[in-house]
Short mmCIF file of C-alpha atoms in Angstrom, two decimals:
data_model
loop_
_atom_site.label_atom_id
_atom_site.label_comp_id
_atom_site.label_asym_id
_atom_site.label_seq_id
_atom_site.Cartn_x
_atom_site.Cartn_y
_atom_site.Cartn_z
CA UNK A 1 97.25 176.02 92.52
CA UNK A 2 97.77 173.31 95.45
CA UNK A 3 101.16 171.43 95.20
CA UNK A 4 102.07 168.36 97.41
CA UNK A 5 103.19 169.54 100.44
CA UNK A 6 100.41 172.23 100.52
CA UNK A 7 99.23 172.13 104.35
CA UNK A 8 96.01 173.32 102.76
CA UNK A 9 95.45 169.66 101.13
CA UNK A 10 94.63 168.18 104.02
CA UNK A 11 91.78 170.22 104.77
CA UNK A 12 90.24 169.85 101.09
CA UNK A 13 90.47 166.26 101.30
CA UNK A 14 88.63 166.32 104.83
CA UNK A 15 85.94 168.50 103.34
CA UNK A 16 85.45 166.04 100.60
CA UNK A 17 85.22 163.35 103.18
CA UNK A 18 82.94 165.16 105.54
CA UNK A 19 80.63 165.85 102.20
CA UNK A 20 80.34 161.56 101.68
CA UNK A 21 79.77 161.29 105.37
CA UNK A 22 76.83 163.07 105.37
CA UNK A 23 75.43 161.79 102.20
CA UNK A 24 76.06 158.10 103.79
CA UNK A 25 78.89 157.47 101.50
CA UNK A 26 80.93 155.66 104.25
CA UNK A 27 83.63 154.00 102.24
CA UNK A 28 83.95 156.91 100.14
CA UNK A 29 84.31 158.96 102.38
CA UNK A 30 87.09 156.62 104.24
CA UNK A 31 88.98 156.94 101.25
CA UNK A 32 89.08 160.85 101.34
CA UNK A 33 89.94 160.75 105.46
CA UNK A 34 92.72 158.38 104.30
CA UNK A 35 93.85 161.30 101.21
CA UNK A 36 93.63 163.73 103.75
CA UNK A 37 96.00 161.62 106.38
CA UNK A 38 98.52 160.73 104.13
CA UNK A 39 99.11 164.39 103.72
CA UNK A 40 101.17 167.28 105.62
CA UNK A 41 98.66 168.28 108.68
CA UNK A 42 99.25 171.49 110.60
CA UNK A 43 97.91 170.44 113.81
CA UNK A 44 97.93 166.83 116.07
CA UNK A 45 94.29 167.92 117.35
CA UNK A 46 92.75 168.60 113.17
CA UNK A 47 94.27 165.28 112.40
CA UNK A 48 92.55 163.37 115.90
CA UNK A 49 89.44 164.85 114.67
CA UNK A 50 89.67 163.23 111.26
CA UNK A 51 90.88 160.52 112.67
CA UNK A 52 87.52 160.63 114.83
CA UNK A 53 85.31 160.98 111.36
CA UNK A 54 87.02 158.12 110.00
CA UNK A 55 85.98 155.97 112.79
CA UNK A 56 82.66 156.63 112.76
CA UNK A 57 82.29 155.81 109.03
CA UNK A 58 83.90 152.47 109.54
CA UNK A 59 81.09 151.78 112.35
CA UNK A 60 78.53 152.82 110.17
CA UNK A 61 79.59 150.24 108.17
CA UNK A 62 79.36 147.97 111.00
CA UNK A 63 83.48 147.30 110.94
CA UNK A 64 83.53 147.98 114.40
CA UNK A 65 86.43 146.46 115.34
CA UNK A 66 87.99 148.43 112.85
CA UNK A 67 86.49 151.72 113.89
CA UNK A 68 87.92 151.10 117.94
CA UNK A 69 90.85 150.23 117.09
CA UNK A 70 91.77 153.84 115.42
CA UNK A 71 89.77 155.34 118.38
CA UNK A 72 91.75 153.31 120.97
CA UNK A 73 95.17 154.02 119.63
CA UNK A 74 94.73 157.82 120.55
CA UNK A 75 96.60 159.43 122.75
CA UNK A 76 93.63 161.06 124.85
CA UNK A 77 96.05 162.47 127.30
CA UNK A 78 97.67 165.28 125.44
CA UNK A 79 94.62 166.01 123.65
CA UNK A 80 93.65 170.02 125.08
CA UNK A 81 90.44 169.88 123.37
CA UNK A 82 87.54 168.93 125.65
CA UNK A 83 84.96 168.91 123.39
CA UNK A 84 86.80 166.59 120.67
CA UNK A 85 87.77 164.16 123.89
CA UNK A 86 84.68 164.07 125.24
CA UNK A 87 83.17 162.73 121.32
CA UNK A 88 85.85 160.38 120.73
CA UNK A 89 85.39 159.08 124.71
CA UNK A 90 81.59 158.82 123.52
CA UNK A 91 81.96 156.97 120.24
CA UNK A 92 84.43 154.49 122.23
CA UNK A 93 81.39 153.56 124.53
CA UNK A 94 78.64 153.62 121.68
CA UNK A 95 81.05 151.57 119.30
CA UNK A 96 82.05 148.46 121.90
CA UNK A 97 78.47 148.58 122.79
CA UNK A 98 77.56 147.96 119.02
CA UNK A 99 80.43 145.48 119.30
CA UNK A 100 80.14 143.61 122.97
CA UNK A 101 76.36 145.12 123.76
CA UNK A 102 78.53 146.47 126.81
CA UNK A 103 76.34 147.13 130.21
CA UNK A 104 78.48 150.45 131.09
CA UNK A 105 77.51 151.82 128.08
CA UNK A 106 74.49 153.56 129.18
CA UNK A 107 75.74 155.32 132.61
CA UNK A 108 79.34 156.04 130.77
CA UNK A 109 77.88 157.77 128.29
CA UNK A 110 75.17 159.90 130.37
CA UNK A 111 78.16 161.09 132.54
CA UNK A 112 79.82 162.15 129.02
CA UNK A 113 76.63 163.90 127.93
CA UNK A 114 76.70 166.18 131.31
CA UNK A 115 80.07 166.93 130.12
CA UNK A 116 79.49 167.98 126.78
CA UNK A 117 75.99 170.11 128.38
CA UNK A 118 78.38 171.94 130.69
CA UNK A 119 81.35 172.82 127.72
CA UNK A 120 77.89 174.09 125.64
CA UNK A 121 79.25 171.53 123.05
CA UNK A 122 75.29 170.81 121.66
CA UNK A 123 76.45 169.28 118.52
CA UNK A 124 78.35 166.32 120.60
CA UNK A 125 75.60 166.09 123.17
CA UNK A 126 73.02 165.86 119.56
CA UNK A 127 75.14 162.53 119.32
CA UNK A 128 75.09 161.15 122.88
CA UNK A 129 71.44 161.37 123.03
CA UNK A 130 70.74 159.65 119.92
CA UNK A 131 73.37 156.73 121.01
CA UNK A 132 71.49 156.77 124.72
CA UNK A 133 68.43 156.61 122.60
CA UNK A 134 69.61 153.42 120.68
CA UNK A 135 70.91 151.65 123.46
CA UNK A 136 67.62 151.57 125.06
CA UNK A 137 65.27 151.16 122.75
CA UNK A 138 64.69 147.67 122.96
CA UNK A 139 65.27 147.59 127.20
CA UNK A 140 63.41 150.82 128.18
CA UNK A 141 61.00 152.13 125.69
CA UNK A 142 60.36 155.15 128.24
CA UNK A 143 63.85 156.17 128.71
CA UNK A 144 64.38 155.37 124.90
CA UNK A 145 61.47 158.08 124.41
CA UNK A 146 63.22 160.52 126.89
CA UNK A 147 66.34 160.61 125.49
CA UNK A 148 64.74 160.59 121.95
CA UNK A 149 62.96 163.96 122.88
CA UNK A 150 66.13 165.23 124.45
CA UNK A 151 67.79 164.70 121.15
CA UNK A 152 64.68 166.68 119.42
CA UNK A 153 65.30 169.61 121.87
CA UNK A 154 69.27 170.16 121.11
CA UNK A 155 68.60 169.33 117.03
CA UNK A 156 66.27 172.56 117.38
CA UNK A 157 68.69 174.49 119.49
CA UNK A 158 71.36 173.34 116.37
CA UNK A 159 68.64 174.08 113.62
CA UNK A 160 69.66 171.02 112.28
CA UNK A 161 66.71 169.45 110.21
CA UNK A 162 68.60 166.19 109.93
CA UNK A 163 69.04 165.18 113.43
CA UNK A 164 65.50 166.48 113.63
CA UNK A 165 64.43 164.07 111.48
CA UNK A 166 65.88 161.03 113.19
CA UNK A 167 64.88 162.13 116.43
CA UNK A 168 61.72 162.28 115.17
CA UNK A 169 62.29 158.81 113.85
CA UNK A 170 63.18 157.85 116.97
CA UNK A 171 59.86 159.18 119.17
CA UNK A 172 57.88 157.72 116.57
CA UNK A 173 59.31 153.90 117.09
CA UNK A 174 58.98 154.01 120.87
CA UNK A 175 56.22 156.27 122.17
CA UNK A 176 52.48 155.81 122.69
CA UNK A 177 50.65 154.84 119.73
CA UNK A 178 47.94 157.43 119.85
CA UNK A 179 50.23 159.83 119.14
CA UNK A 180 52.39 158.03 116.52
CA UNK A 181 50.45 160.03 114.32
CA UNK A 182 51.12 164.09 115.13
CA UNK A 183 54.62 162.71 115.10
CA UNK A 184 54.51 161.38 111.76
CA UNK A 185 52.68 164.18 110.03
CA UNK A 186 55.82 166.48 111.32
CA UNK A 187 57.94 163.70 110.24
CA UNK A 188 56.51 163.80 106.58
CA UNK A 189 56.19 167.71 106.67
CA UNK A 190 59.94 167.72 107.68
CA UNK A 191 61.38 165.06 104.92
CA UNK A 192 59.34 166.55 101.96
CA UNK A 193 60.77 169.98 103.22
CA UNK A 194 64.45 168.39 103.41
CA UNK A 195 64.24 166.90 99.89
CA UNK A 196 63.12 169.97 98.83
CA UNK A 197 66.18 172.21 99.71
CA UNK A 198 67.94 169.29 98.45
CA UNK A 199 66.42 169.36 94.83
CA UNK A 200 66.81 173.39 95.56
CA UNK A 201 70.66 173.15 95.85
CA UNK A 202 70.73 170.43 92.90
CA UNK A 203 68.99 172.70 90.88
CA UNK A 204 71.45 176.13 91.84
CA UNK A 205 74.15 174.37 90.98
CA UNK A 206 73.07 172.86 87.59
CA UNK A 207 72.37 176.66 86.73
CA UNK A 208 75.77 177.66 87.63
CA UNK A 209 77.38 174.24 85.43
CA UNK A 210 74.43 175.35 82.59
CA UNK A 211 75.50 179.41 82.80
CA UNK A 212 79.27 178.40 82.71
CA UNK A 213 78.37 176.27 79.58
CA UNK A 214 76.62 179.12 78.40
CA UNK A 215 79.80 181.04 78.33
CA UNK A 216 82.38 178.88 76.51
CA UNK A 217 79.38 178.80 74.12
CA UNK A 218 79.06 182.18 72.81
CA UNK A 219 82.97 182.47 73.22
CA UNK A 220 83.48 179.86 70.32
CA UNK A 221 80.21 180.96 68.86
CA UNK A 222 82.09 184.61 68.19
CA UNK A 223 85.03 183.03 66.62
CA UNK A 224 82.78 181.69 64.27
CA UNK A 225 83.09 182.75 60.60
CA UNK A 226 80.23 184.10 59.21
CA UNK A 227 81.25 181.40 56.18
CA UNK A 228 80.38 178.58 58.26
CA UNK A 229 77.44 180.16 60.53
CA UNK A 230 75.17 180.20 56.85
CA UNK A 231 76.54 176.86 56.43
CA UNK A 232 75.05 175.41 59.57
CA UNK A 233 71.83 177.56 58.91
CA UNK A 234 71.41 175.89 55.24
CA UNK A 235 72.16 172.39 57.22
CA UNK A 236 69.52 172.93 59.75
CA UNK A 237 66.80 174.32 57.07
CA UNK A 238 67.17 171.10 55.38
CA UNK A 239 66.85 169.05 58.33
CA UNK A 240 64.30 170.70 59.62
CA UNK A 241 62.31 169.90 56.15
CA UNK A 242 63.50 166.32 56.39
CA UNK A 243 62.30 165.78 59.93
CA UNK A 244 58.36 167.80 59.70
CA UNK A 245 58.38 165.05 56.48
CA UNK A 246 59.65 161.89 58.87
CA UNK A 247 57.69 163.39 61.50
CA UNK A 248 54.30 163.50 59.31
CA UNK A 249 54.84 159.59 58.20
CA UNK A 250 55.38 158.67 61.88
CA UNK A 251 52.53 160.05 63.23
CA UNK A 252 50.39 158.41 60.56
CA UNK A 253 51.91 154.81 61.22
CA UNK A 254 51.60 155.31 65.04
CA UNK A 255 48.21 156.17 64.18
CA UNK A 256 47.19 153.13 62.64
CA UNK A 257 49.59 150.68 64.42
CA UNK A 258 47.60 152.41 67.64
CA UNK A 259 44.21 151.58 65.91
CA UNK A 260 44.97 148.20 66.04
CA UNK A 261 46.68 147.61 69.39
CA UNK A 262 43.55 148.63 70.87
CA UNK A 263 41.56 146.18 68.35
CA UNK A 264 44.31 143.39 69.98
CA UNK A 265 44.06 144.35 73.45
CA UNK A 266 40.36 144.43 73.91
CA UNK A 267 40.15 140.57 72.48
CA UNK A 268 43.06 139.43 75.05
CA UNK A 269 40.92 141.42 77.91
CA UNK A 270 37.96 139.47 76.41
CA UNK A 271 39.67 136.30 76.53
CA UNK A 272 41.75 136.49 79.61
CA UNK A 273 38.28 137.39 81.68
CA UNK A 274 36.92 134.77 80.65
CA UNK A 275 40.04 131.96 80.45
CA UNK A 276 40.72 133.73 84.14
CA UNK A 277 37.63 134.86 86.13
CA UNK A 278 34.90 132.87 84.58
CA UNK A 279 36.82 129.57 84.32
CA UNK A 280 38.38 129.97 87.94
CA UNK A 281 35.21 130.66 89.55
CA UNK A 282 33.20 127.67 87.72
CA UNK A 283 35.87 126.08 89.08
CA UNK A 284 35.45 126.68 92.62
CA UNK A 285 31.88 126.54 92.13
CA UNK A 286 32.80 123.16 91.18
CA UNK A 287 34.98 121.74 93.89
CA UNK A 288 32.17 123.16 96.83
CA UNK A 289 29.46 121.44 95.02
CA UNK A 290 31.16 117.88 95.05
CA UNK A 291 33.56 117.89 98.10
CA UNK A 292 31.68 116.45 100.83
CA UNK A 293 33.41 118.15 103.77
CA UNK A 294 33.65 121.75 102.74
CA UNK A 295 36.66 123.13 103.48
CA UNK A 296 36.04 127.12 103.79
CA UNK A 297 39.04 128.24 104.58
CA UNK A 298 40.50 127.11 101.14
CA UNK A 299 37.48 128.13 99.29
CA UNK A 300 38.10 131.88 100.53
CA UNK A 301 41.46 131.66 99.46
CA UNK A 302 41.15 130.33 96.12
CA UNK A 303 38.29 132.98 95.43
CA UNK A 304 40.77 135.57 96.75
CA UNK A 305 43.45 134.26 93.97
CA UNK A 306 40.44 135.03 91.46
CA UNK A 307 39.81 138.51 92.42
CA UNK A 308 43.41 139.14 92.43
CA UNK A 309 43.59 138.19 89.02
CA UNK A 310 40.32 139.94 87.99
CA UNK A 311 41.57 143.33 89.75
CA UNK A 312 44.57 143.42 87.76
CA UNK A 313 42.94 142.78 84.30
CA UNK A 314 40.82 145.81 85.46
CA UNK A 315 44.27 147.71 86.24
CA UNK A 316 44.98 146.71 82.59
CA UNK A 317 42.38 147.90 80.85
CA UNK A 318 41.79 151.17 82.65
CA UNK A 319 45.49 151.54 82.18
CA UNK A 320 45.22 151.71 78.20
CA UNK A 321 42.64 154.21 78.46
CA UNK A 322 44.40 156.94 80.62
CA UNK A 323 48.16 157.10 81.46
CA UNK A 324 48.73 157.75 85.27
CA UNK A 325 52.10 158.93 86.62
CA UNK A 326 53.56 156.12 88.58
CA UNK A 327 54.18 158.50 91.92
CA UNK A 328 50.37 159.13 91.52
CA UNK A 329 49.98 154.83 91.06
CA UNK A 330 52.16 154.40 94.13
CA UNK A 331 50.44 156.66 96.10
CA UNK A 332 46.93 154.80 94.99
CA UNK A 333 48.11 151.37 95.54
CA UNK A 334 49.25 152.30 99.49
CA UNK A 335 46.64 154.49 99.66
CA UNK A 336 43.90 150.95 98.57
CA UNK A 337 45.17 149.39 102.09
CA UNK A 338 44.38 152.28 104.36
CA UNK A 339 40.88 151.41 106.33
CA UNK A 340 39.21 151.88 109.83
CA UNK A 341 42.19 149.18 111.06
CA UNK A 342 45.55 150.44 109.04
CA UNK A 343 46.48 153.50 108.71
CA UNK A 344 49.13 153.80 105.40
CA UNK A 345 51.66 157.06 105.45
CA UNK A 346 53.96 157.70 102.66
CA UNK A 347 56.65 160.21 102.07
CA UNK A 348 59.40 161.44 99.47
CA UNK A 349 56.63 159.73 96.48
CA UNK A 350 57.99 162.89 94.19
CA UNK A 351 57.48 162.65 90.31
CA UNK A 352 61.35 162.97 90.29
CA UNK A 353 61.96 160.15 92.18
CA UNK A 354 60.84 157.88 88.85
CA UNK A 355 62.19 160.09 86.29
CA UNK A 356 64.47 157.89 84.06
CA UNK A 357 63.32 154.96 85.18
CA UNK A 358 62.15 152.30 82.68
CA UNK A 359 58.49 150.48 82.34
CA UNK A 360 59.70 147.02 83.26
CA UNK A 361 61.77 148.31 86.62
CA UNK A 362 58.99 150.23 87.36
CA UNK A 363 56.24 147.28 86.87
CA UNK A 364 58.41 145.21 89.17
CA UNK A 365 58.45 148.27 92.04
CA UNK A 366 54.63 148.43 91.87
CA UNK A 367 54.31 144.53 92.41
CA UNK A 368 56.67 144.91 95.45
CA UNK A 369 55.61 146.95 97.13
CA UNK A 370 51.96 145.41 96.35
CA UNK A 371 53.40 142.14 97.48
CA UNK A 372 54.52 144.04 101.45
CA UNK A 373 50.94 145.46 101.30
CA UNK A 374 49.72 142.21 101.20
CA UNK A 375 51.92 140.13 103.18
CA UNK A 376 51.13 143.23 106.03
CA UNK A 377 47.54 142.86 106.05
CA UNK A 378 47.18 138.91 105.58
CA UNK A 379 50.14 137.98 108.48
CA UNK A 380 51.88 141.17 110.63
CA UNK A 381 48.54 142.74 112.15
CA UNK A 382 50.27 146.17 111.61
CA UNK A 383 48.01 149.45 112.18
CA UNK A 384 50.69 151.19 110.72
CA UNK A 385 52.66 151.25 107.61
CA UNK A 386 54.96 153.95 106.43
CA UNK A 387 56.68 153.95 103.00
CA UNK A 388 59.38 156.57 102.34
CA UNK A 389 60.72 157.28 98.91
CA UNK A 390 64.83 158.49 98.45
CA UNK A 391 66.85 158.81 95.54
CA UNK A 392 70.33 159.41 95.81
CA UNK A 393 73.17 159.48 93.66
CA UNK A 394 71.47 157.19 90.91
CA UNK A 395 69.92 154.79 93.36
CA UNK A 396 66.43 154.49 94.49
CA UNK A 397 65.65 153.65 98.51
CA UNK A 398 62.75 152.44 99.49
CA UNK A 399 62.26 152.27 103.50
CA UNK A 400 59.26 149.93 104.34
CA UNK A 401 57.78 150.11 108.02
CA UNK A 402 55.44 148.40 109.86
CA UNK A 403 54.47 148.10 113.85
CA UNK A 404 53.04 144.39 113.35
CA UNK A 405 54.38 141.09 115.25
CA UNK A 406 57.73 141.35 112.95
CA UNK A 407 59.25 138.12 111.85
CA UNK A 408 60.51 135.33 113.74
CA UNK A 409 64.35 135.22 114.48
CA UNK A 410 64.11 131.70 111.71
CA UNK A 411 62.61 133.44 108.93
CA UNK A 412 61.34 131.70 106.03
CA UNK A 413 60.21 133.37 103.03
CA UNK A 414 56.63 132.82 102.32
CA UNK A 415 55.41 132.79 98.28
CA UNK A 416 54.63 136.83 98.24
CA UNK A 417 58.18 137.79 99.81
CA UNK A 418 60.17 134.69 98.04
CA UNK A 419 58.44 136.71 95.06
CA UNK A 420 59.69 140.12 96.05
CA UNK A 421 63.43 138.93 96.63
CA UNK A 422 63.22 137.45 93.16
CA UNK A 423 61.38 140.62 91.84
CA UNK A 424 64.43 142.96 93.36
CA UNK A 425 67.60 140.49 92.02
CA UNK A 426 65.99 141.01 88.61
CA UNK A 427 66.50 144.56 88.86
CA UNK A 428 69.63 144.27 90.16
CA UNK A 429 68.59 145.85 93.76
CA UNK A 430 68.85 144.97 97.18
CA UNK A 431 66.80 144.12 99.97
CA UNK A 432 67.23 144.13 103.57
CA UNK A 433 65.45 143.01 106.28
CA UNK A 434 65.31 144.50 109.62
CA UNK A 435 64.02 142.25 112.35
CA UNK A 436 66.16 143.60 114.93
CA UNK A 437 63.73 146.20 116.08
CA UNK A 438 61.45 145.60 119.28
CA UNK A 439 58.19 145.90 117.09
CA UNK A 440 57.31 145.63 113.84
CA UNK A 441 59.87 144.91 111.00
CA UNK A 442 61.68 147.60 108.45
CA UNK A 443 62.79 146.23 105.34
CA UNK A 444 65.21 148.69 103.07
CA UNK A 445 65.24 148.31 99.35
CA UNK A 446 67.38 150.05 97.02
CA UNK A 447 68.06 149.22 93.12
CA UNK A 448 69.87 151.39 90.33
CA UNK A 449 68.16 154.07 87.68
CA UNK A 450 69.41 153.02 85.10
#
């Protein structure tokens, strides 16, 4: 058992730390690099490196001020190792550049990078690249696109599937669109392969939680006396009985109260197509025949607004005939936008991703991310849009991406995304949007399971 002043603390708390950093955890995982400080540390150099950690979880939550100013009060001088002064020297440059956009950035840190290359410290030079990659992204696509490969090349050497994937993230925002899409199938083939060790390891471990379970079980089980075991047996019996009866009786009223929900729902599909459909095109019908200048451009929209309508009471009533998993719907619904002009990629869309998840969140999901789809093709001119699906400790993230004109810098939300923001605060989600990239726009969505 750990006491106090157990030097061996330090390093639990730092593991526990390290474990929120890399599941993007960042103020967690400041807490746990602040458990392990406060503690008895064996070494000056272990407790610069988690000082190092820390930093780099307050700049990923963009306190970068914060972050350089725990970076800048080392003592660099009587540090011996290289390899730890050549990252924190590195995260210095990358963090006032973040901060300032400093010029020096760039050359500083490819000097560092040679440094790290000639120590064989891989791992650190993993990190300069994708910082050199960053910084010049939006000045020098090319070099971004060097460095970005550079990055793929030491992630192998590492066999780190991570910083695989962002390199790969990386290449895919910067090089030449005709082969956007190689890189995006290895992409997908890479993320669906990372979740899946993920739900692997989820799954060992709630064997080992189910097995220890297991054990206590037939422990108190054993201490049973046989008195009470034929009690609980005569219990259950009787249940049992009292449920098949319940059971019988529900069944029968679902029955009928089915019977006449269908009765119901084919009048309001009766009525709605023709309150809806009919009615709205008379309507235009109308206006065209006694407007004298025809205005065609608001005829096609208006018509548009009817078919809308008309495809979702066709959604409706093909929906009470069949049930369709909603990763299957999602994957339809992107899939609807995809012709000779867009192509539509989607990853992570795993029936465990919805799992838990209630009708009405998951009604509002499907209109959002019907609402992007259509916002894309009426106003961004994308030819590409990527969707990838996350969940992660009870949240859902949704990454949207598209390589149309973006938004201007005075954005103003137009009825379909005003709708979406509303859509996502009634969940209780969030929504970000990234216009900060050279091309295109990314918009991140997250909202709770439950």
């Amino acid at each position: 058992m750990m006491k106090e002043n157990d030097e061996s603390l330090y390093a639990l708390y730092d593991t526990m730390a390290n474990l929120k950093l890399s599941q993007n955890q960042y103020s967690q995982a400041i807490e746990w690099y602040d458990m392990a400080l406060s503690v008895k540390i064996e070494s000056e150099q272990k407790r610069i490196s988690i000082l190092n950690n820390k930093s780099v979880a307050e700049y990923k939550l963009k306190r970068y001020k914060h972050a350089l100013n725990i970076l800048q009060n080392i003592n660099l001088s009587t540090l011996s190792d290289l390899n730890l002064k050549n990252r924190i020297q590195d995260n210095i440059e990358y963090i006032q550049w973040l901060d300032e956009n400093n010029a020096e950035a760039q050359v500083n840190i490819e000097n560092i990078v040679k440094l790290k290359l000639k120590n064989n410290d891989f791992w650190g030079a993993n990190s300069s690249y994708s910082h050199l990659a960053e910084i010049t992204k939006k000045t020098d696509a090319k070099k971004s696109l060097y460095y970005a490969k550079k990055m793929l090349d030491i992630a192998q050497i590492n066999k780190s599937p991570e910083d695989r994937l962002e390199a790969l993230e990386r290449i895919i925002y910067v090089d030449n669109p005709l082969d956007i899409n190689k890189h995006f199938q290895i992409y997908k083939n890479l993320s669906d392969s990372i979740q899946a060790t993920r739900n692997n390891y989820t799954n060992k471990f709630a064997f080992i939680k189910y097995e220890n379970t297991k054990v206590k079980a037939e422990k108190a089980e054993k201490e049973n006396q046989i008195l009470l075991l034929s009690l609980v047996l005569a219990v259950v019996v009787a249940l049992l009985i009292i449920i098949v009866i319940l059971y019988k009786k529900r069944q029968r009223k679902l029955q009928q109260e089915k019977e006449i929900e269908i009765k119901e729902h084919q009048l309001h599909l009766s009525k709605k197509v023709h309150d809806v459909v009919a009615n709205g095109i008379y309507q235009v019908m109308t206006k065209i025949e006694n407007q004298e200048n025809f205005d065609k451009e608001k005829a096609l929209d208006e018509l548009e607004f009817v078919y809308e309508k008309s495809r979702d009471i066709s959604y409706e009533k093909s929906e009470s005939k069949i049930i369709v998993e909603f990763d299957e719907k999602i994957s339809g619904l992107i899939g609807s936008f995809k012709n000779d002009e867009i192509n539509t990629f989607l990853a992570g869309n795993e029936k465990n991703i919805w799992s838990g998840i209630n009708e009405s969140v998951k009604d509002n999901i499907y209109q959002i991310i019907r609402e992007l789809l259509v916002n894309m093709k009426k106003h961004s001119h994308a030819s590409l849009v990527a969707f990838k699906f996350e969940r992660n400790n009870n949240r859902v993230k949704i990454q949207y991406t598209d390589n149309g004109i973006g938004v201007p810098e005075n954005f103003s939300y137009k009825n379909g995304l005003r709708n979406t923001v509303s859509r996502i605060e009634t969940i209780s989600g969030e929504i970000i949007f990234d216009n900060t990239t050279e091309k295109g726009l990314k918009i991140y969505i997250s909202f709770p399971t439950s």
